[in-house]
Tab-separated table of C-alpha atoms and ligand atoms in Angstrom:
chain	number	residue	atom	x	y	z
W	1	MET	CA	-12.173	11.876	-83.074
W	2	THR	CA	-8.596	11.316	-81.908
W	3	THR	CA	-6.195	9.540	-84.217
W	4	LYS	CA	-6.003	6.746	-81.617
W	5	ASN	CA	-9.582	5.612	-82.228
W	6	LYS	CA	-9.937	6.691	-85.842
W	7	LYS	CA	-11.032	3.599	-87.774
W	8	ILE	CA	-9.701	3.147	-91.258
W	9	VAL	CA	-9.873	0.637	-94.120
W	10	ILE	CA	-6.691	-1.347	-94.688
W	11	ALA	CA	-6.580	-2.857	-98.172
W	12	ILE	CA	-4.114	-5.677	-98.767
W	13	ASP	CA	-3.633	-6.906	-102.318
W	14	GLY	CA	-1.055	-9.125	-103.909
W	15	PHE	CA	-0.113	-12.436	-105.436
W	16	SER	CA	-1.457	-15.768	-104.209
W	17	SER	CA	0.255	-17.458	-101.259
W	18	CYS	CA	2.106	-14.311	-100.221
W	19	GLY	CA	0.889	-14.712	-96.669
W	20	LYS	CA	-1.684	-11.948	-97.108
W	21	SER	CA	-4.251	-13.662	-94.898
W	22	THR	CA	-1.777	-14.434	-92.101
W	23	PHE	CA	-0.558	-10.847	-92.188
W	24	ALA	CA	-4.085	-9.380	-92.389
W	25	LYS	CA	-5.293	-11.596	-89.541
W	26	ALA	CA	-2.399	-10.503	-87.297
W	27	ILE	CA	-3.065	-6.832	-88.081
W	28	ALA	CA	-6.795	-7.186	-87.394
W	29	ALA	CA	-6.112	-8.880	-84.041
W	30	ARG	CA	-3.624	-6.162	-83.099
W	31	LEU	CA	-5.990	-3.300	-83.980
W	32	GLY	CA	-9.278	-4.970	-82.976
W	33	TYR	CA	-10.453	-4.714	-86.586
W	34	ILE	CA	-12.571	-7.135	-88.600
W	35	PHE	CA	-10.579	-9.291	-91.014
W	36	ILE	CA	-12.177	-10.219	-94.339
W	37	ASP	CA	-10.524	-12.775	-96.613
W	38	THR	CA	-12.105	-12.012	-99.995
W	39	GLY	CA	-10.268	-14.892	-101.697
W	40	ALA	CA	-12.301	-17.212	-99.451
W	41	MET	CA	-15.456	-15.752	-101.008
W	42	TYR	CA	-14.289	-16.537	-104.582
W	43	ARG	CA	-13.285	-19.988	-103.383
W	44	ALA	CA	-16.716	-20.508	-101.788
W	45	VAL	CA	-18.461	-19.736	-105.088
W	46	THR	CA	-16.056	-22.134	-106.834
W	47	LEU	CA	-16.745	-24.893	-104.306
W	48	PHE	CA	-20.506	-24.490	-104.752
W	49	ALA	CA	-20.133	-24.490	-108.552
W	50	LEU	CA	-18.101	-27.722	-108.362
W	51	GLU	CA	-20.680	-29.358	-106.111
W	52	GLN	CA	-23.529	-28.299	-108.389
W	53	GLY	CA	-21.841	-29.543	-111.569
W	54	ALA	CA	-21.221	-26.094	-113.086
W	55	ILE	CA	-17.529	-27.041	-113.354
W	56	ARG	CA	-16.748	-30.407	-114.931
W	57	SER	CA	-13.256	-31.812	-115.470
W	58	GLY	CA	-11.841	-28.406	-114.621
W	59	VAL	CA	-13.936	-26.607	-117.244
W	60	VAL	CA	-15.999	-23.716	-115.888
W	61	ASP	CA	-19.437	-23.305	-117.485
W	62	GLU	CA	-19.814	-19.536	-117.002
W	63	ASP	CA	-23.559	-19.412	-117.726
W	64	ALA	CA	-24.189	-22.212	-115.265
W	65	VAL	CA	-22.135	-20.438	-112.563
W	66	VAL	CA	-24.044	-17.172	-113.152
W	67	ALA	CA	-27.352	-19.061	-112.933
W	68	LEU	CA	-26.278	-20.460	-109.549
W	69	LEU	CA	-25.431	-17.064	-108.028
W	70	PRO	CA	-28.895	-16.331	-106.545
W	71	GLN	CA	-28.710	-19.686	-104.723
W	72	ILE	CA	-25.427	-18.977	-102.943
W	73	GLU	CA	-25.503	-17.389	-99.539
W	74	ILE	CA	-22.072	-16.656	-98.107
W	75	THR	CA	-21.721	-15.805	-94.425
W	76	PHE	CA	-18.859	-15.462	-91.956
W	77	ARG	CA	-18.882	-16.517	-88.309
W	78	PHE	CA	-16.083	-15.671	-85.905
W	79	ASN	CA	-14.178	-18.743	-84.706
W	80	PRO	CA	-12.366	-17.816	-81.457
W	81	ARG	CA	-10.126	-20.882	-81.750
W	82	ARG	CA	-8.674	-19.624	-85.059
W	83	GLY	CA	-8.962	-15.957	-84.141
W	84	ALA	CA	-10.648	-15.363	-87.510
W	85	SER	CA	-13.993	-15.882	-89.178
W	86	ASP	CA	-14.955	-19.173	-90.820
W	87	ILE	CA	-16.827	-19.069	-94.102
W	88	TYR	CA	-20.206	-20.784	-94.541
W	89	VAL	CA	-21.977	-21.582	-97.796
W	90	ASN	CA	-25.737	-21.806	-97.382
W	91	GLY	CA	-25.236	-22.425	-93.677
W	92	ASP	CA	-22.623	-25.195	-94.112
W	93	LEU	CA	-19.090	-24.730	-92.831
W	94	ALA	CA	-16.835	-24.570	-95.919
W	95	GLU	CA	-13.550	-23.276	-94.449
W	96	GLY	CA	-11.530	-26.491	-94.960
W	97	ARG	CA	-13.062	-27.533	-98.280
W	98	ILE	CA	-12.411	-24.198	-100.035
W	99	ARG	CA	-8.628	-24.686	-99.669
W	100	SER	CA	-8.434	-27.939	-101.669
W	101	ILE	CA	-6.225	-28.122	-104.760
W	102	GLU	CA	-9.342	-28.778	-106.882
W	103	VAL	CA	-10.853	-25.451	-105.801
W	104	SER	CA	-7.460	-23.716	-106.231
W	105	ASN	CA	-7.228	-25.000	-109.791
W	106	CYS	CA	-10.687	-23.727	-110.778
W	107	VAL	CA	-10.979	-20.478	-108.814
W	108	SER	CA	-9.291	-18.269	-111.453
W	109	GLY	CA	-11.947	-19.250	-114.000
W	110	VAL	CA	-14.743	-18.406	-111.580
W	111	SER	CA	-13.225	-15.150	-110.329
W	112	SER	CA	-12.954	-13.830	-113.891
W	113	ILE	CA	-16.751	-13.902	-114.338
W	114	LYS	CA	-18.181	-10.365	-114.274
W	115	GLN	CA	-21.396	-11.223	-112.420
W	116	VAL	CA	-19.458	-13.147	-109.752
W	117	ARG	CA	-17.229	-10.129	-109.139
W	118	GLU	CA	-20.168	-7.722	-109.036
W	119	LYS	CA	-21.958	-9.799	-106.407
W	120	LEU	CA	-18.896	-10.296	-104.212
W	121	VAL	CA	-17.607	-6.718	-104.509
W	122	ALA	CA	-21.020	-5.389	-103.390
W	123	MET	CA	-20.918	-7.730	-100.362
W	124	GLN	CA	-17.371	-6.637	-99.511
W	125	GLN	CA	-18.257	-2.932	-99.702
W	126	GLN	CA	-21.203	-3.575	-97.385
W	127	MET	CA	-18.978	-5.434	-94.891
W	128	GLY	CA	-16.506	-2.541	-94.761
W	129	ARG	CA	-18.997	0.340	-94.733
W	130	ASP	CA	-18.264	1.233	-91.062
W	131	ARG	CA	-14.444	1.136	-91.631
W	132	GLY	CA	-12.324	-0.732	-89.063
W	133	VAL	CA	-11.627	-3.584	-91.490
W	134	VAL	CA	-8.576	-5.305	-92.899
W	135	MET	CA	-9.535	-6.793	-96.249
W	136	ASP	CA	-7.243	-8.917	-98.354
W	137	GLY	CA	-7.604	-9.861	-102.009
W	138	ARG	CA	-6.569	-8.756	-105.485
W	139	ASP	CA	-8.682	-5.663	-106.179
W	140	ILE	CA	-9.346	-4.185	-102.744
W	141	GLY	CA	-7.255	-1.029	-103.159
W	142	THR	CA	-8.222	-0.574	-106.807
W	143	VAL	CA	-11.927	-1.517	-107.016
W	144	VAL	CA	-13.547	-2.443	-103.684
W	145	PHE	CA	-12.129	0.405	-101.565
W	146	PRO	CA	-10.252	2.815	-103.842
W	147	ASP	CA	-10.577	5.301	-100.936
W	148	ALA	CA	-8.863	3.003	-98.382
W	149	GLU	CA	-6.667	5.041	-96.053
W	150	LEU	CA	-3.873	2.447	-96.183
W	151	LYS	CA	-3.152	0.230	-99.190
W	152	ILE	CA	-0.531	-2.480	-99.081
W	153	PHE	CA	0.642	-4.478	-102.085
W	154	MET	CA	2.307	-7.738	-101.055
W	155	GLN	CA	4.722	-9.774	-103.087
W	156	ALA	CA	7.208	-12.634	-102.597
W	157	ASP	CA	9.254	-14.975	-104.821
W	158	ALA	CA	7.106	-17.622	-106.553
W	159	LYS	CA	9.283	-20.450	-105.198
W	160	VAL	CA	9.088	-19.177	-101.640
W	161	ARG	CA	5.304	-18.927	-101.994
W	162	ALA	CA	5.013	-22.460	-103.401
W	163	GLU	CA	7.070	-23.815	-100.499
W	164	ARG	CA	4.765	-22.116	-98.006
W	165	ARG	CA	1.647	-23.495	-99.708
W	166	TYR	CA	3.166	-26.983	-99.920
W	167	LYS	CA	3.902	-26.980	-96.193
W	168	GLU	CA	0.394	-25.783	-95.368
W	169	LEU	CA	-1.308	-28.448	-97.512
W	170	THR	CA	0.903	-31.395	-96.541
W	171	GLU	CA	0.554	-30.523	-92.835
W	172	LYS	CA	-3.194	-30.774	-93.390
W	173	GLY	CA	-2.673	-34.260	-94.868
W	174	ASP	CA	-3.275	-33.369	-98.544
W	175	SER	CA	-1.234	-35.418	-100.984
W	176	VAL	CA	0.304	-32.870	-103.345
W	177	THR	CA	3.649	-32.401	-105.053
W	178	MET	CA	5.879	-29.329	-104.996
W	179	GLU	CA	5.741	-29.244	-108.825
W	180	GLU	CA	1.960	-29.010	-109.008
W	181	ILE	CA	1.864	-26.333	-106.319
W	182	LEU	CA	4.484	-24.205	-108.102
W	183	GLU	CA	2.602	-24.664	-111.364
W	184	ASN	CA	-0.633	-23.566	-109.663
W	185	VAL	CA	1.041	-20.492	-108.110
W	186	ILE	CA	2.548	-19.408	-111.452
W	187	SER	CA	-0.615	-20.012	-113.461
W	188	ARG	CA	-2.738	-18.137	-110.924
W	189	ASP	CA	-0.338	-15.163	-111.000
W	190	LYS	CA	-0.755	-15.059	-114.751
W	191	ALA	CA	-4.541	-15.426	-114.619
W	192	ASP	CA	-4.874	-12.813	-111.842
W	193	MET	CA	-2.818	-10.246	-113.751
W	194	SER	CA	-4.235	-10.826	-117.201
W	195	ARG	CA	-7.968	-11.152	-116.630
W	196	ALA	CA	-10.115	-8.511	-118.315
W	197	ILE	CA	-12.088	-7.425	-115.238
W	198	SER	CA	-10.286	-6.068	-112.176
W	199	PRO	CA	-6.871	-7.581	-112.932
W	200	LEU	CA	-4.384	-7.726	-110.101
W	201	ARG	CA	-2.343	-4.555	-110.120
W	202	LYS	CA	-0.772	-2.300	-107.554
W	203	ALA	CA	-2.846	0.803	-106.798
W	204	GLU	CA	-0.781	3.911	-107.467
W	205	ASP	CA	-0.947	4.941	-103.822
W	206	ALA	CA	-0.179	1.469	-102.397
W	207	VAL	CA	3.004	0.704	-100.466
W	208	VAL	CA	4.884	-2.462	-101.454
W	209	LEU	CA	5.755	-5.158	-98.928
W	210	ASP	CA	8.038	-7.921	-100.224
W	211	ASN	CA	8.015	-10.529	-97.465
W	212	SER	CA	10.088	-13.263	-99.178
W	213	TYR	CA	12.588	-13.164	-96.356
W	214	MET	CA	10.686	-11.458	-93.545
W	215	ASN	CA	9.103	-13.112	-90.522
W	216	VAL	CA	5.756	-12.139	-89.002
W	217	GLU	CA	7.331	-9.845	-86.363
W	218	GLU	CA	9.338	-7.949	-88.980
W	219	GLN	CA	6.234	-7.518	-91.099
W	220	MET	CA	4.291	-6.245	-88.074
W	221	GLU	CA	6.987	-3.697	-87.280
W	222	TRP	CA	6.940	-2.517	-90.905
W	223	PHE	CA	3.139	-2.314	-90.815
W	224	LEU	CA	2.831	-0.333	-87.559
W	225	GLU	CA	4.966	2.441	-88.965
W	226	LYS	CA	2.759	2.696	-92.079
W	227	TYR	CA	-0.400	2.460	-89.964
W	228	ARG	CA	0.632	5.337	-87.671
W	229	ALA	CA	1.383	7.504	-90.670
W	230	ALA	CA	-2.004	6.629	-92.241
W	231	VAL	CA	-4.125	7.455	-89.165
W	232	GLU	CA	-2.244	10.708	-88.590
W	233	ALA	CA	-2.634	11.777	-92.218
K	301	DC	O1	-6.272	-15.271	-101.958
K	301	DC	P1	-6.674	-16.633	-102.533
K	301	DC	O2	-5.545	-17.368	-103.184
K	301	DC	O3	-7.412	-17.472	-101.539
K	301	DC	O4	-7.708	-16.251	-103.697
K	301	DC	C1	-8.339	-17.237	-104.468
K	301	DC	C2	-8.563	-16.742	-105.883
K	301	DC	O5	-9.572	-15.745	-105.900
K	301	DC	C3	-7.345	-16.167	-106.593
K	301	DC	O6	-6.909	-17.035	-107.604
K	301	DC	C4	-7.812	-14.869	-107.210
K	301	DC	C5	-9.226	-14.682	-106.759
K	301	DC	N1	-9.466	-13.419	-106.057
K	301	DC	C6	-9.886	-12.349	-106.797
K	301	DC	O7	-9.978	-12.449	-108.021
K	301	DC	N2	-10.180	-11.174	-106.178
K	301	DC	C7	-10.066	-11.059	-104.846
K	301	DC	N3	-10.383	-9.898	-104.262
K	301	DC	C8	-9.619	-12.150	-104.083
K	301	DC	C9	-9.296	-13.320	-104.717
């Protein structure tokens, strides 16, 4: 196989609201790879748990969430309009609903449950078994695909990230304040890094991309250099 058509796994990990999904989506489109947003999968479980009453007043009932797991079927369907796949929970489109502030506030509690991670990690490994995927999340380079040919760890200032999230949500018509978004970003960073199972950390062989002050084109230029080196390795 020539390096030109060698398919690899690109693992993108990092803090919330770093623009991982935007970056991963652009890379996948450029390379003709499949893009998998693993955060959407944790959000989908959280949404279902909220709907089923396994989370009440922000409190996650872990046993109840685990008991719901066999009832949750998560699927992706490509949406040509967005140039990415939409997520479905038991056949219902959930793409918009998983991004609400309510889901954002509860997702850390759900993603720290061992059985939730086991189920979703197994699904993610299955989705990437033929390579040719760009997967973004928190544990892709460390747990899901420790053998990924290219691992990128993304970071950006918390304030810059909160501003980006605020813009995204208010443009969608959500009524949120900058303060609550910044609080959510900071508390999720803490929860992601300190949870017992698969905490967010940079894989030793990951390259760091700090995109606080970089636009999409600059990030793409940075990426293509790393990508060429990875396929030629
Ligand atoms: O990327 P995101 O903000 O949509 O992710 C939502 C949450 O899911 C985030 O708080 C951490 C969790 N997550 C995780 O624990 N592991 C992943 N691979 C992806 C996301």
